[in-house]
Short mmCIF file of C-alpha atoms and ligand atoms in Angstrom, two decimals:
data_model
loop_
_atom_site.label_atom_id
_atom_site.label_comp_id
_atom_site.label_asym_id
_atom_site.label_seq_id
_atom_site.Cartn_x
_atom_site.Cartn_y
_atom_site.Cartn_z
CA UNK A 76 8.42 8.61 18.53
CA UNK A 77 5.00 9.95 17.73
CA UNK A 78 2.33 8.31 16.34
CA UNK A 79 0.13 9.51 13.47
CA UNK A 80 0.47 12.81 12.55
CA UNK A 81 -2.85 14.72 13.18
CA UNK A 82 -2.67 16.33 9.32
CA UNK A 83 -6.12 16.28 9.08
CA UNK A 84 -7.68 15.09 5.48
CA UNK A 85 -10.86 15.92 5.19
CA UNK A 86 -13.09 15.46 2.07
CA UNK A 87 -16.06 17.47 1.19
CA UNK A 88 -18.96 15.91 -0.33
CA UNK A 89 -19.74 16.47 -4.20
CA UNK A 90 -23.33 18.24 -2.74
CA UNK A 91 -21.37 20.21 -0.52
CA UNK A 92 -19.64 22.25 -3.34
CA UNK A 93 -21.75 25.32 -4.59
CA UNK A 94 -23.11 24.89 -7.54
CA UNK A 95 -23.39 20.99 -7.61
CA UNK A 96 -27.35 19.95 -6.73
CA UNK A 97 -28.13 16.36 -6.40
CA UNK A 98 -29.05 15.50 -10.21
CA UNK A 99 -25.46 16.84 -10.73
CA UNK A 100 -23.64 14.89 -8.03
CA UNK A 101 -25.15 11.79 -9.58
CA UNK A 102 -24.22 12.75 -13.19
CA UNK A 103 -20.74 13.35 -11.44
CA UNK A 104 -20.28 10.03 -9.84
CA UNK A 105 -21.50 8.02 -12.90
CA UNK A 106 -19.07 9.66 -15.15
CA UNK A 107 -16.19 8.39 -12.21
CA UNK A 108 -16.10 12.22 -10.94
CA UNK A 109 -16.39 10.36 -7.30
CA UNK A 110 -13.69 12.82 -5.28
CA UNK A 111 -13.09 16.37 -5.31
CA UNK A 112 -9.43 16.30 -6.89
CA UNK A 113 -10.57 14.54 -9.85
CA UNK A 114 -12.98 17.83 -10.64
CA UNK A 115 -10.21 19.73 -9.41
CA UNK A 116 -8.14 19.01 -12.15
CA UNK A 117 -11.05 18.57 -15.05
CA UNK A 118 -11.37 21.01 -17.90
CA UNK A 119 -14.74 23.44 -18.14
CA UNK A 120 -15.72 22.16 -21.59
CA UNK A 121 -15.32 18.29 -20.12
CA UNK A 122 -17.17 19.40 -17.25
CA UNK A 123 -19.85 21.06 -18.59
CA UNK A 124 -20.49 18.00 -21.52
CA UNK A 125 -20.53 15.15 -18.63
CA UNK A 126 -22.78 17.03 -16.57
CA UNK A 127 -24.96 18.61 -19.44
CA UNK A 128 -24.38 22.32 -18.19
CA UNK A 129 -23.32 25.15 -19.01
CA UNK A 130 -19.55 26.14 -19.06
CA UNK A 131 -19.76 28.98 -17.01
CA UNK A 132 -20.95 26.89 -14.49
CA UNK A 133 -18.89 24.44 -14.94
CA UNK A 134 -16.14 26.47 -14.35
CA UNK A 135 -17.66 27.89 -10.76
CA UNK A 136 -17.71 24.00 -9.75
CA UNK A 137 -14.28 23.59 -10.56
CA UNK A 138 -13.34 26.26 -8.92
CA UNK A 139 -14.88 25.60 -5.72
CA UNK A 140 -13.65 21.95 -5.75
CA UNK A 141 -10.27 23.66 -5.94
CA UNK A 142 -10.60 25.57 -2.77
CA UNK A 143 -12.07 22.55 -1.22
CA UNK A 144 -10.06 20.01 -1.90
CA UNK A 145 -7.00 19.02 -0.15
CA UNK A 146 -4.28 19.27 -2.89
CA UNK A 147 -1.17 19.63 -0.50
CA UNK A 148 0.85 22.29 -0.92
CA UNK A 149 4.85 23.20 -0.34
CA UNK A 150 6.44 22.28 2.60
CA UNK A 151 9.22 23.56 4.03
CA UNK A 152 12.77 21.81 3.86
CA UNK A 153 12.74 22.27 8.15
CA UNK A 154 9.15 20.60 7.87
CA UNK A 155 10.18 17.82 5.76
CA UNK A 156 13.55 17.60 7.90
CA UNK A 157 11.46 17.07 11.12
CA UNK A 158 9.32 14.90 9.27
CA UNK A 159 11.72 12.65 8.23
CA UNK A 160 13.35 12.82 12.01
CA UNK A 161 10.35 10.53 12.81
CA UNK A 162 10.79 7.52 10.45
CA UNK A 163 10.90 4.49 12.36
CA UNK A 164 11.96 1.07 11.73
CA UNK A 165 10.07 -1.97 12.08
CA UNK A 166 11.60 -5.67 12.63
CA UNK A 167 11.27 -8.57 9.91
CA UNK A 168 11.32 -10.79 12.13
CA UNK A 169 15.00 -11.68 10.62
CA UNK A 170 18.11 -9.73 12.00
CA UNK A 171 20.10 -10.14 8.34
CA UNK A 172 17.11 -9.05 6.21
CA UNK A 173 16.63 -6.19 8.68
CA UNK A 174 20.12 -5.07 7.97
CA UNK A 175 20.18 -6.14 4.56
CA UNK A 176 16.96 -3.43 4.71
CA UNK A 177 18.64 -0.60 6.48
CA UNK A 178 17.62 -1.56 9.57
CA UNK A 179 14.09 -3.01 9.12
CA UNK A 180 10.99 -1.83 6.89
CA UNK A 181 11.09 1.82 6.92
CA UNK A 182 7.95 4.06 8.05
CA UNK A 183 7.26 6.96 5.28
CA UNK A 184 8.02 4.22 2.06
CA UNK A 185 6.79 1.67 -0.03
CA UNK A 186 8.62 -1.64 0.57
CA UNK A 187 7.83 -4.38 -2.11
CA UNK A 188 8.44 -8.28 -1.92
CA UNK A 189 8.20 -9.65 -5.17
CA UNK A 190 8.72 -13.52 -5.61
CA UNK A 191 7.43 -16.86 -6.78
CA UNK A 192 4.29 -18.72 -5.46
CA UNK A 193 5.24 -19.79 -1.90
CA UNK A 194 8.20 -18.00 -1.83
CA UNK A 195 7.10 -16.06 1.93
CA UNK A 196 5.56 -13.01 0.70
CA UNK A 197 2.61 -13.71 2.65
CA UNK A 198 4.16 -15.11 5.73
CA UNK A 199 6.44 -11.97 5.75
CA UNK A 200 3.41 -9.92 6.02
CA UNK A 201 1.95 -12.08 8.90
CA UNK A 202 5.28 -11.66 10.35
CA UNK A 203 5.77 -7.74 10.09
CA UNK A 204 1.77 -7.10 11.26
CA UNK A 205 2.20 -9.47 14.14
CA UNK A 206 5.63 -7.22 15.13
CA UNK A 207 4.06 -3.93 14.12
CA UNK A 208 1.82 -4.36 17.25
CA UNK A 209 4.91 -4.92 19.63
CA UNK A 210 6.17 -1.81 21.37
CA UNK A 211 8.57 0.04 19.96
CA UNK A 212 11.82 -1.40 22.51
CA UNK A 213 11.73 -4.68 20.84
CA UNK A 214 11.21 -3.61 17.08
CA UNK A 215 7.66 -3.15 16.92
CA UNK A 216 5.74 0.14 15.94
CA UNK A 217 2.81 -0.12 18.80
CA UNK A 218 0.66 0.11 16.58
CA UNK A 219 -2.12 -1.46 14.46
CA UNK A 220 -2.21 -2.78 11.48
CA UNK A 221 -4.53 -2.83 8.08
CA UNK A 222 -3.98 -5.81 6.00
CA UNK A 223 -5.69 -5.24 2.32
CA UNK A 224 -6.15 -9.19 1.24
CA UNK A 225 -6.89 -9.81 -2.51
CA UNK A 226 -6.66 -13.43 -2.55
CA UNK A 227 -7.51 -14.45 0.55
CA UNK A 228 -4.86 -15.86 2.55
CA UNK A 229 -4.75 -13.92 5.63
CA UNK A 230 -5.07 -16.70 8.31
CA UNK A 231 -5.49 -15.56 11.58
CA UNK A 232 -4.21 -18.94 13.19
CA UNK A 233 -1.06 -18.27 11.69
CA UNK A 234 -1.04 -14.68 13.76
CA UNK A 235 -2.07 -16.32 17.04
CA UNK A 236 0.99 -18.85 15.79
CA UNK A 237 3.64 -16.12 15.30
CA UNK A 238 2.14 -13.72 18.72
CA UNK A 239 2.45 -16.79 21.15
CA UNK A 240 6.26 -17.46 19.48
CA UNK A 241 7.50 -13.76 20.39
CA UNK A 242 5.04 -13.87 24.20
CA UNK A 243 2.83 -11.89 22.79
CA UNK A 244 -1.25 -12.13 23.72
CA UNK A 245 -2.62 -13.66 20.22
CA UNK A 246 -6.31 -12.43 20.85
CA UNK A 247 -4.80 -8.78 22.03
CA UNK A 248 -2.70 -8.89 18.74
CA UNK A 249 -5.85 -10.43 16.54
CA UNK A 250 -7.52 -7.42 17.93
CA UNK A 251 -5.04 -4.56 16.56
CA UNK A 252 -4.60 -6.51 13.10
CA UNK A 253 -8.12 -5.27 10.66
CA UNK A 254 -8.36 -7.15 7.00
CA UNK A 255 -10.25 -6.58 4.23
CA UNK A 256 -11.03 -8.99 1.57
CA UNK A 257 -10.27 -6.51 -2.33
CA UNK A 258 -12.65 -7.81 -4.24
CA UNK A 259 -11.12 -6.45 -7.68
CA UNK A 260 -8.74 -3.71 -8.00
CA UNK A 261 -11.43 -0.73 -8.30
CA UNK A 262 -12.30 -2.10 -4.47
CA UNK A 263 -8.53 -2.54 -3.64
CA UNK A 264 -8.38 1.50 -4.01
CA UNK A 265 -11.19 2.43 -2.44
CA UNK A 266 -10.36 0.28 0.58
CA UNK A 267 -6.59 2.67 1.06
CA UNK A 268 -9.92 5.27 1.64
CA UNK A 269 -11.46 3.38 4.31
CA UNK A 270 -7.88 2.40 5.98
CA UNK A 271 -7.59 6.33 6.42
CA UNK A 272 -11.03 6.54 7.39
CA UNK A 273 -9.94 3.71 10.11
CA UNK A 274 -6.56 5.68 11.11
CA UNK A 275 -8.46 8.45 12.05
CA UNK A 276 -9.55 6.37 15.29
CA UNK A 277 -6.61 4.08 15.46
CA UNK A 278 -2.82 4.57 15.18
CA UNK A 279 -2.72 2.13 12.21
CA UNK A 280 1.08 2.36 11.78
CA UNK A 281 1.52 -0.81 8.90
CA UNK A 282 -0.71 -0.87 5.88
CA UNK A 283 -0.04 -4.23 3.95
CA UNK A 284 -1.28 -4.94 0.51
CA UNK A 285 -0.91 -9.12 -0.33
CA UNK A 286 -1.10 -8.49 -3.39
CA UNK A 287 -0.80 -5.53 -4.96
CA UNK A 288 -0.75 -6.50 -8.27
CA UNK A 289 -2.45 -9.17 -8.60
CA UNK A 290 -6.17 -7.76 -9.43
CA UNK A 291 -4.56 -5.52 -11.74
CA UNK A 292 -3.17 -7.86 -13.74
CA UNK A 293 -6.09 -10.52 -14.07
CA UNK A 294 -8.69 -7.26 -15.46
CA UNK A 295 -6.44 -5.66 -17.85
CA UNK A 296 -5.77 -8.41 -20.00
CA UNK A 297 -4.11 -7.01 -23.78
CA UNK A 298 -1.92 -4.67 -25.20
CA UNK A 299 -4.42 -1.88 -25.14
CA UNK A 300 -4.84 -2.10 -21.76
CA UNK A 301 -1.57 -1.40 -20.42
CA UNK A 302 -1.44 1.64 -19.97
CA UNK A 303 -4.49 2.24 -18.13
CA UNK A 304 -3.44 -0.50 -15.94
CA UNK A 305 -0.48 1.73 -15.23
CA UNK A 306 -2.07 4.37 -14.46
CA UNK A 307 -4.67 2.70 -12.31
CA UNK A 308 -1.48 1.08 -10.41
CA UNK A 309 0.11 4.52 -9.81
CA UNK A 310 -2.86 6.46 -8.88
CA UNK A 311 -2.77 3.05 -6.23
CA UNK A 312 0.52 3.15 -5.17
CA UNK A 313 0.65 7.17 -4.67
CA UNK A 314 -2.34 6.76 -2.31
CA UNK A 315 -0.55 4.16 -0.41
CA UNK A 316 2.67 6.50 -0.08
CA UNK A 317 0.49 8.94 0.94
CA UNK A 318 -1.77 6.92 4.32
CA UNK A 319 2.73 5.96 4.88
CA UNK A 320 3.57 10.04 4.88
CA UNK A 321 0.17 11.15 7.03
CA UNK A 322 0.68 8.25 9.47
CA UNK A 323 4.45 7.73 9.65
CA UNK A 324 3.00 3.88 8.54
CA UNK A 325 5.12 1.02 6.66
CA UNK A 326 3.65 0.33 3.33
CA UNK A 327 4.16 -3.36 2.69
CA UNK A 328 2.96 -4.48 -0.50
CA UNK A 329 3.85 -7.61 -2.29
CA UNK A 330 3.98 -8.83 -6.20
CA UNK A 331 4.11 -11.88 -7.99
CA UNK A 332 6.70 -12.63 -10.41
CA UNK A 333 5.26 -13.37 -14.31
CA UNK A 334 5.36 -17.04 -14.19
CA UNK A 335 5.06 -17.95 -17.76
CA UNK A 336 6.26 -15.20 -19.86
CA UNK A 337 3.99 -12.09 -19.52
CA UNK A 338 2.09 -10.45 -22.61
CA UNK A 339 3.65 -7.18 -21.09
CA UNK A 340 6.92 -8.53 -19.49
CA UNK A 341 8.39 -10.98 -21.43
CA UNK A 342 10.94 -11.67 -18.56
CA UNK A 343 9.71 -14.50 -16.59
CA UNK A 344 11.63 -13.33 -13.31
CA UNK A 345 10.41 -9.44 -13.85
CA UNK A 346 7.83 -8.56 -11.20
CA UNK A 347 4.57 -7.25 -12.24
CA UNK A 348 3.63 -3.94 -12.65
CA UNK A 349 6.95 -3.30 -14.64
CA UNK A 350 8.86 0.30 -13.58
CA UNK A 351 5.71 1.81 -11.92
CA UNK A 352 5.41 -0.54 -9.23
CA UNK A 353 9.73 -0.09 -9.09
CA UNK A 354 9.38 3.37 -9.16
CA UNK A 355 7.60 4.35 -6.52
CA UNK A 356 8.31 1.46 -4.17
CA UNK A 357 11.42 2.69 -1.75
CA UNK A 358 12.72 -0.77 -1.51
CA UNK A 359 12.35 -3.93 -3.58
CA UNK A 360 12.96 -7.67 -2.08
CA UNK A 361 13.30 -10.18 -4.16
CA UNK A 362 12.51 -13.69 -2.42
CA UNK A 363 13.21 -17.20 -3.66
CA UNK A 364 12.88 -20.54 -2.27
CA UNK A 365 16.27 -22.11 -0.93
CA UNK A 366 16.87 -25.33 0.55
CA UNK A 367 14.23 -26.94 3.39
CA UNK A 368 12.64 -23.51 5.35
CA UNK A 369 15.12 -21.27 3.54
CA UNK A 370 14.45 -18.20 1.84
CA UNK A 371 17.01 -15.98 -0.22
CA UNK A 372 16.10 -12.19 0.27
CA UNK A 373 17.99 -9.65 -2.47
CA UNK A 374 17.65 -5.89 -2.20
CA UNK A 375 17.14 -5.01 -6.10
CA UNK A 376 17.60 -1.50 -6.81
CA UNK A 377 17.84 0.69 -3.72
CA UNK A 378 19.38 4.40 -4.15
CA UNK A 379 21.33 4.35 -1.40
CA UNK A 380 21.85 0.73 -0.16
CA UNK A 381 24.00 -2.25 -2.03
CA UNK A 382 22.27 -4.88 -3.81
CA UNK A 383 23.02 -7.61 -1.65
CA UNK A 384 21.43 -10.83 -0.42
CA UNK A 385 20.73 -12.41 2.81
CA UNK A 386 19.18 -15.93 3.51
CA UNK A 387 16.27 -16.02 6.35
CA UNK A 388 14.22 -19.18 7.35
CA UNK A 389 10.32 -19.80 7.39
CA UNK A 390 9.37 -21.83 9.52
CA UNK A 391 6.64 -22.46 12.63
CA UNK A 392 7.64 -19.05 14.95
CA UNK A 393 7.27 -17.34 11.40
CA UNK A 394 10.10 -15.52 10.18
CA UNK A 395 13.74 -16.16 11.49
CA UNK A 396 17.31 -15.64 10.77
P1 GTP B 78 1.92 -16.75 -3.38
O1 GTP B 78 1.02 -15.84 -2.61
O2 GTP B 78 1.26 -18.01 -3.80
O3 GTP B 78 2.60 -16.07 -4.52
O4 GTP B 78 3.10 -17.25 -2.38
P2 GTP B 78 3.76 -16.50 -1.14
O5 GTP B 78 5.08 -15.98 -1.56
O6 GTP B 78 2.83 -15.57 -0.49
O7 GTP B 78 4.05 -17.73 -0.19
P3 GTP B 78 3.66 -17.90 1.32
O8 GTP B 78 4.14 -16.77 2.13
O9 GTP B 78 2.24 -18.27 1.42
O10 GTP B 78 4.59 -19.13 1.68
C1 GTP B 78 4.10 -20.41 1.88
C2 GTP B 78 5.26 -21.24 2.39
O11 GTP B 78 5.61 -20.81 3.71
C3 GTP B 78 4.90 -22.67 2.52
O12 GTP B 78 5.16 -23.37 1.33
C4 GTP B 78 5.82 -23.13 3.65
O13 GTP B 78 7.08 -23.43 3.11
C5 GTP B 78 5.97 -21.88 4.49
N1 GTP B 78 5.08 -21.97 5.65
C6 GTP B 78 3.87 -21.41 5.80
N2 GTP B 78 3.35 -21.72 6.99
C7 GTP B 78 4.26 -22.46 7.63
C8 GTP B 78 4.31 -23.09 8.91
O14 GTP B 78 3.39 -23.01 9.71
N3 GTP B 78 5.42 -23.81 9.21
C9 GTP B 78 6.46 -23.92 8.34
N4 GTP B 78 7.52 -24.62 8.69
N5 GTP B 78 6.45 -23.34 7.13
C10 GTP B 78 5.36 -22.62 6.78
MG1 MG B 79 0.87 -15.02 -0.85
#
């Protein structure tokens, strides 16, 4: 199978556009006018107010941002066919949750775990990034991995752990596994950006996101706020799909359920982020804690798989059957 697709993104500077000087880059960027697209898609009279120019030339700048930007286009059904030929499959870890998966997290989509506090979210992600780097015989993508960390629990030790338990090097597979600390959510989104930057040099194949929601939800607190919160989370989430489509990459993001009844979601067992989050993720897993090491993994909502459940263990080696 191949490895990243060599679709080529690339992004022109504000100052490379014609019309757009330096004084009106910066007026740009303040305003939150930091790509192309998002001029792309502006209005004249918006333009021209933010930037304190004239309409007319507002418009030229919009224009050119249109032919520079990178808005994607139609494909054709044979394109999308052959893309879609090269979806791959990457091991859990966990022979039942693969199948209970399809066959293992899918290249090309969004897979969520959602789930209590200690529930395995994060040792799942260990799990799948240490296996991402194994070849592709024994369930592994050969690839690297990008691991966005917003609450900083990545543990390497627990990677050497989980390499040395399926023979592989755990220095070699520290080496293919790059994490970044998300500060707050605006960070979180800029660092999909750098991950692409990153795949450019490296067939990052698994882009993990533990967790996705969880920025998000701390800065929008209040009613008012939901809906830019939304929109914030789907503007996230279709980046994320997007790094998965250019790099035939799993997405693996995970979400935390509302503990105490949520402002937003009064169900205490609803995972954050509500039917944006649901919508765009491929496939949902919903974990909860069992008996000793056990785990109980539920496929919630798949549109072409049954909701069913499977139990898988945590334990030292990582994630088992
Ligand atoms: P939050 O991020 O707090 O929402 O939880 P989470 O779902 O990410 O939980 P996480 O994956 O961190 O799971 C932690 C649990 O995994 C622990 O309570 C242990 O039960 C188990 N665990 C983690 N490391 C080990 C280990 O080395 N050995 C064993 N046996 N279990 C482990
Ligand atoms: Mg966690």
């Amino acid at each position: 199978m191949s490895g990243s697709k060599t679709v080529q993104v690339k992004e022109k500077k504000l100052e490379e556009i014609s019309g757009i000087g330096p004084a009106t880059a910066e007026k740009l960027r303040e305003a939150g006018y930091t790509d192309l697209m998002t001029i792309a898609i502006e209005s004249p009279r918006n333009l021209a107010e933010v930037c304190e120019i004239g309409e007319s030339t507002a418009a030229k700048i919009i224009n050119s941002a249109k032919e520079a930007v990178d808005i994607g286009g139609f494909e054709t059904g044979d394109e999308i066919l052959e893309r879609r030929r090269s979806i791959g499959r990457l091991t859990t870890g966990s022979k039942a949750l693969d199948e209970l998966i399809g066959g293992g997290l899918e290249t090309q989509s969004i897979t969520e775990v959602y789930g209590e506090f200690g529930s395995g979210k994060t040792q799942l992600c260990h799990q799948a990034a240490v296996n991402a780097t194994m070849p592709e015989d024994r369930g592994g993508l050969n690839g690297e991995v990008v691991i966005i960390d917003t609450e900083n629990t990545f543990r390497p030790e627990r990677i050497a752990q989980m390499s040395s338990a399926v023979g592989l090097d755990p220095v070699e597979t520290l080496k293919r596994i790059h994490v970044a600390r998300a500060y707050n959510s605006a960070h979180q989104m800029l660092l999909v950006e750098k991950a692409a930057e990153l795949a450019k040099e490296k067939p990052v194949r698994m882009l993990v996101v533990d967790s996705l929601t969880a920025h998000f939800r701390a800065e929008y607190v209040g009613r008012g706020t939901l809906a830019e919160r939304q929109q914030a989370l789907n503007t996230h989430m279709h980046a994320l799909l997007r790094f998965g489509d250019l790099h035939n990459a799993v997405i693996l993001c995970t979400n935390q359920v509302a503990a105490k009844p949520d402002a937003f979601f009064g169900d205490p067992t609803r995972p954050i982020g509500g039917h944006i989050v649901g919508h765009t993720a491929t496939y949902r897993v919903y974990l909860r804690k069992s008996k000793a090491g056990k785990r109980i993994a539920r496929l919630v909502d798949s549109p072409s798989l049954p909701e069913a459940e499977c139990v898988i263990t945590v334990n030292e080696d990582g994630i088992r059957d």
